[in-house]
Coordinates of C-alpha atoms and ligand atoms in Angstrom, one line a residue:
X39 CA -24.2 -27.1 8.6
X40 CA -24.9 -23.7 8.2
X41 CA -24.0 -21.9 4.8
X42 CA -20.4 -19.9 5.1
X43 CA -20.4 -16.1 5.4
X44 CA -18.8 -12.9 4.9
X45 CA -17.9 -10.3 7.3
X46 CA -16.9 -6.8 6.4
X47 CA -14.9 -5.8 9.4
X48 CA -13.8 -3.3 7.7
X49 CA -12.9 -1.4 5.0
X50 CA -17.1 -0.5 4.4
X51 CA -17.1 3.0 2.9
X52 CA -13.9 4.2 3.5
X53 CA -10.5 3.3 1.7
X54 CA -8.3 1.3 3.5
X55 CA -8.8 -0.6 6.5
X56 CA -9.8 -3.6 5.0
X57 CA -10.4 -6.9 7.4
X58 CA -12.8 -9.4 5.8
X59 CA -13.7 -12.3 7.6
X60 CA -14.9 -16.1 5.8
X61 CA -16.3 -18.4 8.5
X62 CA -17.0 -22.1 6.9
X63 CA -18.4 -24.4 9.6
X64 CA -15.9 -24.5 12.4
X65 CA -13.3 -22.7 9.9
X66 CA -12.6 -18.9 10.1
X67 CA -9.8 -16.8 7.8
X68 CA -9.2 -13.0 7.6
X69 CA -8.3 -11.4 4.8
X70 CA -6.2 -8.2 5.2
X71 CA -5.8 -6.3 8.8
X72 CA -4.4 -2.7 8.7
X73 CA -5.5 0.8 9.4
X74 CA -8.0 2.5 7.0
X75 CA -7.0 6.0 6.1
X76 CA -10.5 7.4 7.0
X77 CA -10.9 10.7 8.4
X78 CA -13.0 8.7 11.7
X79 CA -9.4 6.9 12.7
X80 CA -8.2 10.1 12.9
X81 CA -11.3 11.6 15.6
X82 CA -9.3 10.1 18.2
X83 CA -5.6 9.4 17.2
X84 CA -3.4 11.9 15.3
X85 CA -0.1 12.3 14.5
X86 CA 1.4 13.5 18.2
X87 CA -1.3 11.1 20.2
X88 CA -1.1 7.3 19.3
X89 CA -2.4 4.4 21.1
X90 CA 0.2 3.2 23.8
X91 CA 2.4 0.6 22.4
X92 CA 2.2 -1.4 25.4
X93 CA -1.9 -2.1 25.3
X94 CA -2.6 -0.8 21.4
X95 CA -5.5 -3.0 20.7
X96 CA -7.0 -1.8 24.2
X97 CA -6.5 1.8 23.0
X98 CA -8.1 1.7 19.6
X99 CA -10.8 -0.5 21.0
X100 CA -12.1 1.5 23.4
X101 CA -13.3 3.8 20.3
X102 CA -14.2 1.2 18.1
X103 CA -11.5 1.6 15.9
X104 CA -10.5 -2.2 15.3
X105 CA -13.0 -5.3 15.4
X106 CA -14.1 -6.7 18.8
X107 CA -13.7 -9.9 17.3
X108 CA -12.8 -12.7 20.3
X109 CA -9.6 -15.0 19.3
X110 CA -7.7 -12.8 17.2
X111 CA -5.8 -10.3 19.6
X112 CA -2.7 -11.2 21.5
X113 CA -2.9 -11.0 24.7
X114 CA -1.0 -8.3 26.1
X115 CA -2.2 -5.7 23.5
X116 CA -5.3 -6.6 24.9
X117 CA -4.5 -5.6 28.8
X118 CA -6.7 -5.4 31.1
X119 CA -9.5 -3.9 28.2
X120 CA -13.1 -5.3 28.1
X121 CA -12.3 -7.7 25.3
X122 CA -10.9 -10.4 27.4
X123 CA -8.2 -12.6 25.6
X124 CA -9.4 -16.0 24.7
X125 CA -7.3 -18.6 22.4
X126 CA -6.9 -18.4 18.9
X127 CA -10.6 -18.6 16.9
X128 CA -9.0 -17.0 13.7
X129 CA -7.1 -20.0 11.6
X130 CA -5.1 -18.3 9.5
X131 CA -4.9 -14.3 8.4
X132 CA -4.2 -14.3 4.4
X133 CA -2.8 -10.2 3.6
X134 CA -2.8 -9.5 -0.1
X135 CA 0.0 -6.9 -0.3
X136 CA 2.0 -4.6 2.2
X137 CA 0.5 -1.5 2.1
X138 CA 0.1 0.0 5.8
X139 CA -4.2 -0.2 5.4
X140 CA -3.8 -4.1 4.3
X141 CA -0.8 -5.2 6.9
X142 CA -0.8 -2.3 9.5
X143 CA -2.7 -3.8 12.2
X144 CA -0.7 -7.8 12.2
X145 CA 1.3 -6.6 15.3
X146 CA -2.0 -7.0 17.4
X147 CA -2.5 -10.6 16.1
X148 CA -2.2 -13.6 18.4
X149 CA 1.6 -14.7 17.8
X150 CA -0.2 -18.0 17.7
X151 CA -2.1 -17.5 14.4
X152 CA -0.6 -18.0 11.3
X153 CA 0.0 -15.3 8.9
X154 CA 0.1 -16.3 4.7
X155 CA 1.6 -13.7 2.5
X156 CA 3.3 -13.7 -0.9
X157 CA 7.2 -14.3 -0.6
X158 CA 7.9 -11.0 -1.8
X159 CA 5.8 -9.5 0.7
X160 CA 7.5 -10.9 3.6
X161 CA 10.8 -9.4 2.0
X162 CA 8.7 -6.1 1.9
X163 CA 7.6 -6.3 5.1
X164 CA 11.1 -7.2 6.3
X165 CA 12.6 -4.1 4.6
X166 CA 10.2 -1.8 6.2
X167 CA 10.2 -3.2 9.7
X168 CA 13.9 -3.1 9.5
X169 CA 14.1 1.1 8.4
X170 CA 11.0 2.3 10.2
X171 CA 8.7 2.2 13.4
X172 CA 6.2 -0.4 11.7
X173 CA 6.3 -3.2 13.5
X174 CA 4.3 -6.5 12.5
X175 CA 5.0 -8.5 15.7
X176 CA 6.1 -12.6 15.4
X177 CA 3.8 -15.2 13.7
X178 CA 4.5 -18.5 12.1
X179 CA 4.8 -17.3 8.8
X180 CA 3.7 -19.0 5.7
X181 CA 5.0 -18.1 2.7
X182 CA 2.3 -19.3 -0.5
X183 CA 3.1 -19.4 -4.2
X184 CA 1.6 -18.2 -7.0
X185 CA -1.5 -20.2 -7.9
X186 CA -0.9 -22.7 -5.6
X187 CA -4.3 -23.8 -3.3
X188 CA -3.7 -23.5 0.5
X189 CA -6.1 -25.4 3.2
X190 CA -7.2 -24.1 6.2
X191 CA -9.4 -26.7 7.3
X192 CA -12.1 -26.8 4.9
X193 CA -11.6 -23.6 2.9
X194 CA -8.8 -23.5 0.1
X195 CA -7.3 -20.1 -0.6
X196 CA -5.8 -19.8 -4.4
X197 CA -3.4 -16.3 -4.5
X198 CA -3.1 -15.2 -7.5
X199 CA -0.4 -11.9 -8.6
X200 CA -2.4 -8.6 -9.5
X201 CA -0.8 -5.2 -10.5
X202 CA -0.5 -2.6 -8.2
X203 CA 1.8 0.6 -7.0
X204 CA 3.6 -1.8 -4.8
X205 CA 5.4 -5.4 -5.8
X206 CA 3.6 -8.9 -5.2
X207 CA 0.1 -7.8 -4.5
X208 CA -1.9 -10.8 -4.5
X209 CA -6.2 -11.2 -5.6
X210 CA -7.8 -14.2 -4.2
X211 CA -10.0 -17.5 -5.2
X212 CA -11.2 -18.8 -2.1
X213 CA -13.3 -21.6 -1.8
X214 CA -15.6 -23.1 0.7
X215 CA -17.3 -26.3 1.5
X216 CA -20.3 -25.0 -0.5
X217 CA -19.4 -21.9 -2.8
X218 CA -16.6 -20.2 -3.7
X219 CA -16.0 -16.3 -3.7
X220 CA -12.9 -14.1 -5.2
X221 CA -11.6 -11.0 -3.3
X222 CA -9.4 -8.6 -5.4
X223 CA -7.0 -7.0 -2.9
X224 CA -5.7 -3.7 -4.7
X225 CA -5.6 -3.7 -8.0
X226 CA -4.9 -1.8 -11.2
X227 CA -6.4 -2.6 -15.1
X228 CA -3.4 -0.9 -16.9
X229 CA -0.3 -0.9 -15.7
X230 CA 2.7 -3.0 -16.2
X231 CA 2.4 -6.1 -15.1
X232 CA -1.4 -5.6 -16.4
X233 CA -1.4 -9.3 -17.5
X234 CA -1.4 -10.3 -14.0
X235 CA -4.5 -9.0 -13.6
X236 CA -6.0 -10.0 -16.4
X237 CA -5.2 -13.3 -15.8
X238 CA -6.8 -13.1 -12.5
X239 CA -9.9 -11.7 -13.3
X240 CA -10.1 -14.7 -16.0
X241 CA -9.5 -17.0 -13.1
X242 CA -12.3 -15.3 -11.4
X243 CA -15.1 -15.9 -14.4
X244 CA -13.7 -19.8 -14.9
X245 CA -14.6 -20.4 -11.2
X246 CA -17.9 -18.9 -11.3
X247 CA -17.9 -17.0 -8.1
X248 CA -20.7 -16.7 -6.0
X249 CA -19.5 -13.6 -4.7
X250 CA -16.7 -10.9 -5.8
X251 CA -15.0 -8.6 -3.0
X252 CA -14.0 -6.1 -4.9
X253 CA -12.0 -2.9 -4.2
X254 CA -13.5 0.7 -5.7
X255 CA -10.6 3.4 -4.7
X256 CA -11.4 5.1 -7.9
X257 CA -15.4 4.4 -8.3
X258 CA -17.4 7.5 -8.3
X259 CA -16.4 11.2 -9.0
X260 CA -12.7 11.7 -9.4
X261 CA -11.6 14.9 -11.3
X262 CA -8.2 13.8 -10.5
X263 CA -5.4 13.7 -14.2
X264 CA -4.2 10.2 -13.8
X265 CA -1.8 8.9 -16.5
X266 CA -0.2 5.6 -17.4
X267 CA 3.4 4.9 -16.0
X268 CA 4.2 5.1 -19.9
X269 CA 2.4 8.6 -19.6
X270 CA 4.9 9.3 -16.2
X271 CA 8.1 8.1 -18.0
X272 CA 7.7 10.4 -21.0
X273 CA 6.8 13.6 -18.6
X274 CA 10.0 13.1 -16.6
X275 CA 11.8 12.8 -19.8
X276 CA 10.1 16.1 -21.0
X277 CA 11.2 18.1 -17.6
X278 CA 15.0 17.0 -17.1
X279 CA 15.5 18.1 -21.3
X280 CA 13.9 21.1 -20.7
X281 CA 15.2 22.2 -17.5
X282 CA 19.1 22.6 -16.7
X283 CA 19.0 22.6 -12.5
X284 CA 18.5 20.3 -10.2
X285 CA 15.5 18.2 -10.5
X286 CA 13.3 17.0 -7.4
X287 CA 11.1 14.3 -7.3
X288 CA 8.7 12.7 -4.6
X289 CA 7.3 9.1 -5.2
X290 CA 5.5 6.7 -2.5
X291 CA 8.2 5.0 -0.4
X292 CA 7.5 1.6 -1.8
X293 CA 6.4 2.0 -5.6
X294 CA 8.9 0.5 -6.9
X295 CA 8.0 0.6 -10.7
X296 CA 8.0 4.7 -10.1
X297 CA 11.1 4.4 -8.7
X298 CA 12.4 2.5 -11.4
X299 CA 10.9 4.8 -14.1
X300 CA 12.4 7.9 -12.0
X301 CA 16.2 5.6 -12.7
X302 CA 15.9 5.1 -16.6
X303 CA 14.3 8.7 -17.2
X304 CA 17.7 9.9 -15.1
X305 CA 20.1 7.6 -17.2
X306 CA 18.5 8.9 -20.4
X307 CA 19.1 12.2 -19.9
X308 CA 22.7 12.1 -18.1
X309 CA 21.9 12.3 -14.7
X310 CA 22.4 9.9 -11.9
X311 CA 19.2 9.3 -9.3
X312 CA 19.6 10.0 -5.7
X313 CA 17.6 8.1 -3.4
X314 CA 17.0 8.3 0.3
X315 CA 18.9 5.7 2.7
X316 CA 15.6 3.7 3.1
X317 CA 14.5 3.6 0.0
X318 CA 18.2 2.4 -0.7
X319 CA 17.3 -0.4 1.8
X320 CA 14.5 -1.3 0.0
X321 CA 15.9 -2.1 -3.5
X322 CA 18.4 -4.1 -2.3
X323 CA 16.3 -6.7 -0.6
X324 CA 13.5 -6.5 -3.2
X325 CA 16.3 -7.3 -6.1
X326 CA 16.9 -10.5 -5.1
X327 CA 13.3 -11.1 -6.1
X328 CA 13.3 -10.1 -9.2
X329 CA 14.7 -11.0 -12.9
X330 CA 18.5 -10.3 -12.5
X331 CA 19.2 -6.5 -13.1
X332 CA 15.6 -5.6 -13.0
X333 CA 15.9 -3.6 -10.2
X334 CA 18.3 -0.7 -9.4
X335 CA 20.7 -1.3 -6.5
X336 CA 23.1 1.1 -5.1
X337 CA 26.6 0.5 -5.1
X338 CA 26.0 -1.8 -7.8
X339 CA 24.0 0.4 -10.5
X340 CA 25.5 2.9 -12.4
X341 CA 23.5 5.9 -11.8
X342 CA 22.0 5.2 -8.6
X343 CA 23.7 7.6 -5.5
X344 CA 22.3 7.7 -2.2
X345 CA 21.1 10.8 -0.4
X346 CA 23.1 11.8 2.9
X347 CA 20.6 13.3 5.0
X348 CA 22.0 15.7 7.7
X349 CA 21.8 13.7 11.1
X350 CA 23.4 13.5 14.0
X351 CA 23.2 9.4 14.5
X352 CA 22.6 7.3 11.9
X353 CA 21.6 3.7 12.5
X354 CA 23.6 0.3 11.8
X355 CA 21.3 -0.5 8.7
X356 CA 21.8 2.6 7.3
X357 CA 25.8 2.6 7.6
X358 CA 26.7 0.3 4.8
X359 CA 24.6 2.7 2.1
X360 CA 26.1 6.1 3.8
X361 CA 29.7 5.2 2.9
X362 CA 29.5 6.6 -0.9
X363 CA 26.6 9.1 -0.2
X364 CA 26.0 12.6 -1.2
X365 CA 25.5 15.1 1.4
X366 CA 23.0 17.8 0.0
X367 CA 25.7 20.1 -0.4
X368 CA 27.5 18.3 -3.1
X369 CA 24.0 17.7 -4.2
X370 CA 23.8 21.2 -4.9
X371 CA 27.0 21.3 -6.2
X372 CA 26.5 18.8 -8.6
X373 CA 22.7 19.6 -9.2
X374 CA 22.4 19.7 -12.7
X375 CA 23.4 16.2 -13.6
X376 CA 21.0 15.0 -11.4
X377 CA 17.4 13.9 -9.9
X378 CA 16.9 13.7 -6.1
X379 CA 14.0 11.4 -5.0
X380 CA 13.2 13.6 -1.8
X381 CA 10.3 12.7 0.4
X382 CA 8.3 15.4 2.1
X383 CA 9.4 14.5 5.5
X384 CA 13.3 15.6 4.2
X385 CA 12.0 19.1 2.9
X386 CA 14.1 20.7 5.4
X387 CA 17.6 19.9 3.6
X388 CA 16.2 22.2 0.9
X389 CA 17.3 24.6 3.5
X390 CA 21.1 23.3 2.1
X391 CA 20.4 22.3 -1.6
X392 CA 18.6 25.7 -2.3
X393 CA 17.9 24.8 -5.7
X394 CA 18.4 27.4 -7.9
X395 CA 14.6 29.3 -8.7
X396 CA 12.5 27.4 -11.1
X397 CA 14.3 24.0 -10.6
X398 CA 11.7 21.6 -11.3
X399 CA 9.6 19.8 -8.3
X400 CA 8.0 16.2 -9.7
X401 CA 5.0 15.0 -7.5
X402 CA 4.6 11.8 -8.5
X403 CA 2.1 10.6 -6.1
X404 CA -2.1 11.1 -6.5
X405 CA -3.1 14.5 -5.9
X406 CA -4.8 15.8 -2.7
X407 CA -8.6 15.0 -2.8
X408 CA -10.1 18.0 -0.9
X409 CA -8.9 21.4 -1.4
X410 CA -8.0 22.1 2.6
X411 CA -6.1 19.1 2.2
X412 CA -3.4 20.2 5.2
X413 CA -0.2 18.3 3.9
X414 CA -0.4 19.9 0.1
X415 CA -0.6 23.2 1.5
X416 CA 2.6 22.9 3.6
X417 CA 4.3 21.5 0.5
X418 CA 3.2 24.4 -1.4
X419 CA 4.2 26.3 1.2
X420 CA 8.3 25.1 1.0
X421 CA 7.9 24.7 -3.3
X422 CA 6.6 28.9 -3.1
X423 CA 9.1 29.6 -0.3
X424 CA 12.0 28.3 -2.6
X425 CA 10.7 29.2 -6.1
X426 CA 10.3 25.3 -7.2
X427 CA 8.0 24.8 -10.3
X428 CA 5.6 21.9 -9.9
X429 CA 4.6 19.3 -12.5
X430 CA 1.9 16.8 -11.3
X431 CA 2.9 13.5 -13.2
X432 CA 1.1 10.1 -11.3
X433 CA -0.2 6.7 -12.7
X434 CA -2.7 5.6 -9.9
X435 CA -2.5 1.9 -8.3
X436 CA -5.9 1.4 -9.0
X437 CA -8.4 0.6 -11.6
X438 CA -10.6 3.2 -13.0
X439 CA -14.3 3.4 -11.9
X440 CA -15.6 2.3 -15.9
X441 CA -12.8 -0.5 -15.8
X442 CA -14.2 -1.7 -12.2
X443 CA -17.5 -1.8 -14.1
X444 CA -16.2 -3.7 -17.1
X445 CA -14.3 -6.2 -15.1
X446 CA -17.6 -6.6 -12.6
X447 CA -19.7 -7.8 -15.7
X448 CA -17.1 -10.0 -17.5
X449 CA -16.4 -12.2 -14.3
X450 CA -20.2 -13.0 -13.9
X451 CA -20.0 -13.1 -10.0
X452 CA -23.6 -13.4 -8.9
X453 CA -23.0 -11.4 -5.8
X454 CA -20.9 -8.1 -5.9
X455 CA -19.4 -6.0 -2.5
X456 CA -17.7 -3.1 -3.1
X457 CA -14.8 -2.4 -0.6
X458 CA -12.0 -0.2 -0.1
X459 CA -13.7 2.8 -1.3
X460 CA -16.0 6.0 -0.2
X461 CA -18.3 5.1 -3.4
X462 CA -20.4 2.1 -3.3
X463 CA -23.9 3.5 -4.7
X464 CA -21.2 4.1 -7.7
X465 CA -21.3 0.3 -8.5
X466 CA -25.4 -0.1 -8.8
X467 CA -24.5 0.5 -12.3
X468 CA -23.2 -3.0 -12.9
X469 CA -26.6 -4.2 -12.3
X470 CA -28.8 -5.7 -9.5
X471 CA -25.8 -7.9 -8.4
X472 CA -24.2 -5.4 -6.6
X473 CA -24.8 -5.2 -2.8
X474 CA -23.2 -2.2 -0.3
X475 CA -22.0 -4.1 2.9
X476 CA -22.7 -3.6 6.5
X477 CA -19.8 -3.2 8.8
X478 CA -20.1 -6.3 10.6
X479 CA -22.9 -7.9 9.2
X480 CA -22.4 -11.7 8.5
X481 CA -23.7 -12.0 4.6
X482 CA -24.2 -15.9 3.8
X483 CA -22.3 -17.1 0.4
X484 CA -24.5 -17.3 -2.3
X485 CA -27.9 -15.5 -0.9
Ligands
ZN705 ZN1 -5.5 -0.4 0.1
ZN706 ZN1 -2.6 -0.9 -1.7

């Protein structure tokens, strides 16, 4: 039989976007399918022109921005395109955590293939399906446990947890009829549930990998100031002492440890935290999933409010968390003994908090990589407009480029890809193991 291979289907030299495909005899498993954040997706499709929801596969085909891979696509995404539908030749698509660039792109699967994710990842997905316009269409879902081997056919997938900005990310062992290879999903070295990762990365050298997937967000130059979430909790601290207003902060919708550090640095220093309606949402389904009182829920956490955006309808999910919410203008009113999680998108009801000049402005989320980066300037725009001082406080999801390196050489893999970043050539330095993928190019396990 001939040897099983590897297919980067994405995910090559750009961050995000990753789909990587295992083919074992007459087995075949995806890993991840979403998105990539690459500045190519957006040559075609922007924010006011998206593929038609009614044929999206056929859309972002016809540019070449998803796989022409036969026996993955559901049919009527597919329409009348030149990828004709065909049944099912993908067995089973593993995602290892719910970030938009790892899950995005599930609602063009065949509702016939079966989709394995971490429990707390279908809550996630749940959550956000429920309080956005994501959709991640209907599959038999299978819901996999910690360390415990799934088979698809042949191949036998081990998920192991790894740290990360968002809850039950997942690194896999995955092994074949002849070899075995480890992908790493996102991942961070330091953060804390760092013992995760550790513990997957030991996996990793136990087994003896032929080949380590692994993901390079950070490889290469990076001027950015990154701290620990430690490093976060302490600057928070230092801002609502030393400032008397209102205090603004803006996270990533689903980091929930930042959202939990933004709660006990309010509670330390007297104020409550106001979060948005969705992110509202979010902790209460996620609690259930953790160690009782772990996780901040409103209406049942002291010091947790919820944010009444001005609307003029607000939807059935949203009702039950509106009933004890602050509008801004009692936000304003009240500003001082508090912190209001606000997310760029809700800028406009500064127009009604007008914080008074100097109130600090938190941006706890990585910095912008270019300088003509198009959504900092706006913010800056609104923070200058209404006098806001700005503190850049942010402990990155991912591991740091010497970490990557250190990690690379302890597990021994004979055969290293770099994925899920813009910096490859930034590996070599881990030695002759190392090898840049192709898009598309089938790379047999072990050669
Ligand atoms: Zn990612
Ligand atoms: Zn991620």
């Amino acid at each position: 039989m001939k040897k099983p291979t590897i297919r980067f289907l994405g995910g090559v030299r750009e961050i995000g976007g990753n789909k990587i495909l295992i083919e074992d005899g007459p087995d075949r498993i995806l890993f991840d399918f979403g998105p990539s954040f690459s500045p190519r997706a957006e040559e075609y499709y922007v924010d006011y022109l998206q593929p038609r929801s009614a044929s999206k596969a056929k859309d972002l085909l016809e540019f070449d921005l998803i796989p022409r891979l036969p026996g993955l696509y559901a049919k009527e995404t597919l329409g009348d395109g030149d990828l004709a539908y065909t049944a099912p030749e993908v067995h089973g698509i593993f995602v290892s955590h719910a970030h938009a660039d790892h899950a995005g792109y599930l609602e063009l699967v065949d509702p016939a293939i079966p989709v394995h994710v971490g429990e707390g990842t279908r809550t996630l997905l749940s959550a956000i399906e429920k309080s956005t316009r994501m959709k991640y269409g209907e599959h038999p879902w299978q819901v996999f446990a910690d360390r415990k081997p799934i088979r698809v056919g042949g191949i036998e997938v081990v998920p192991y947890p790894v740290d990360h900005s968002i809850p039950f990310a997942y690194g896999f062992i995955v092994r074949t009829r002849e070899g075995t290879l480890a992908y790493t999903g996102d991942f961070r070295h330091h953060g804390p549930r760092a013992d995760d990762t550790h513990a997957f990365f030991r996996a990793v050298a136990d087994e003896k990998v032929d080949a380590l997937l692994i993901e390079g967000t950070r490889a290469g130059p990076d001027p950015r100031r990154n701290l620990s979430e430690a490093g976060v909790r302490s600057g928070v601290d230092r801002v609502l002492m030393e400032r008397p207003e209102l205090a603004l902060a803006c996270t990533y919708p689903r980091d929930i440890d930042r959202l939990r550090t933004l709660y006990a640095a309010a509670v330390a220093a007297d104020r409550d935290l106001v979060v948005s309606v969705r992110t509202a949402l979010l902790l209460s389904e996620v609690a259930p999933r953790f160690p009782s009182g772990e996780i901040p829920v409103p209406g049942r956490s002291p010091g947790l409010r919820v944010h009444a955006r001005k609307k003029r309808v607000s939807y059935l999910w949203e009702r039950p968390f509106l009933e004890d919410a602050l509008p801004s203008e009692e936000v304003r009113s009240r500003g001082r003994k508090l912190l209001l999680a606000l997310d760029l998108a809700h800028f406009p009801e500064l127009i009604d908090l007008r914080p008074p000049k100097g109130s600090p402005f938190i941006h706890s989320m990585s910095e912008p990589f270019s300088e003509d980066d198009v959504d900092d300037r706006v913010m800056h725009n609104w923070l200058d407009h209404f006098g806001l001082q700005f503190h850049q406080m942010h402990a990155s999801g991912h591991a740091s480029g010497s970490e990557l390196l250190e990690l690379i050489r302890a597990t021994g893999a004979r055969k290293v890809y770099p994925i899920h970043t813009e910096h490859p050539e930034a590996f070599e330095k881990a030695g002759p193991s190392v090898r840049s993928p192709e898009l598309g190019v089938a790379y047999p396990l072990g050669e």
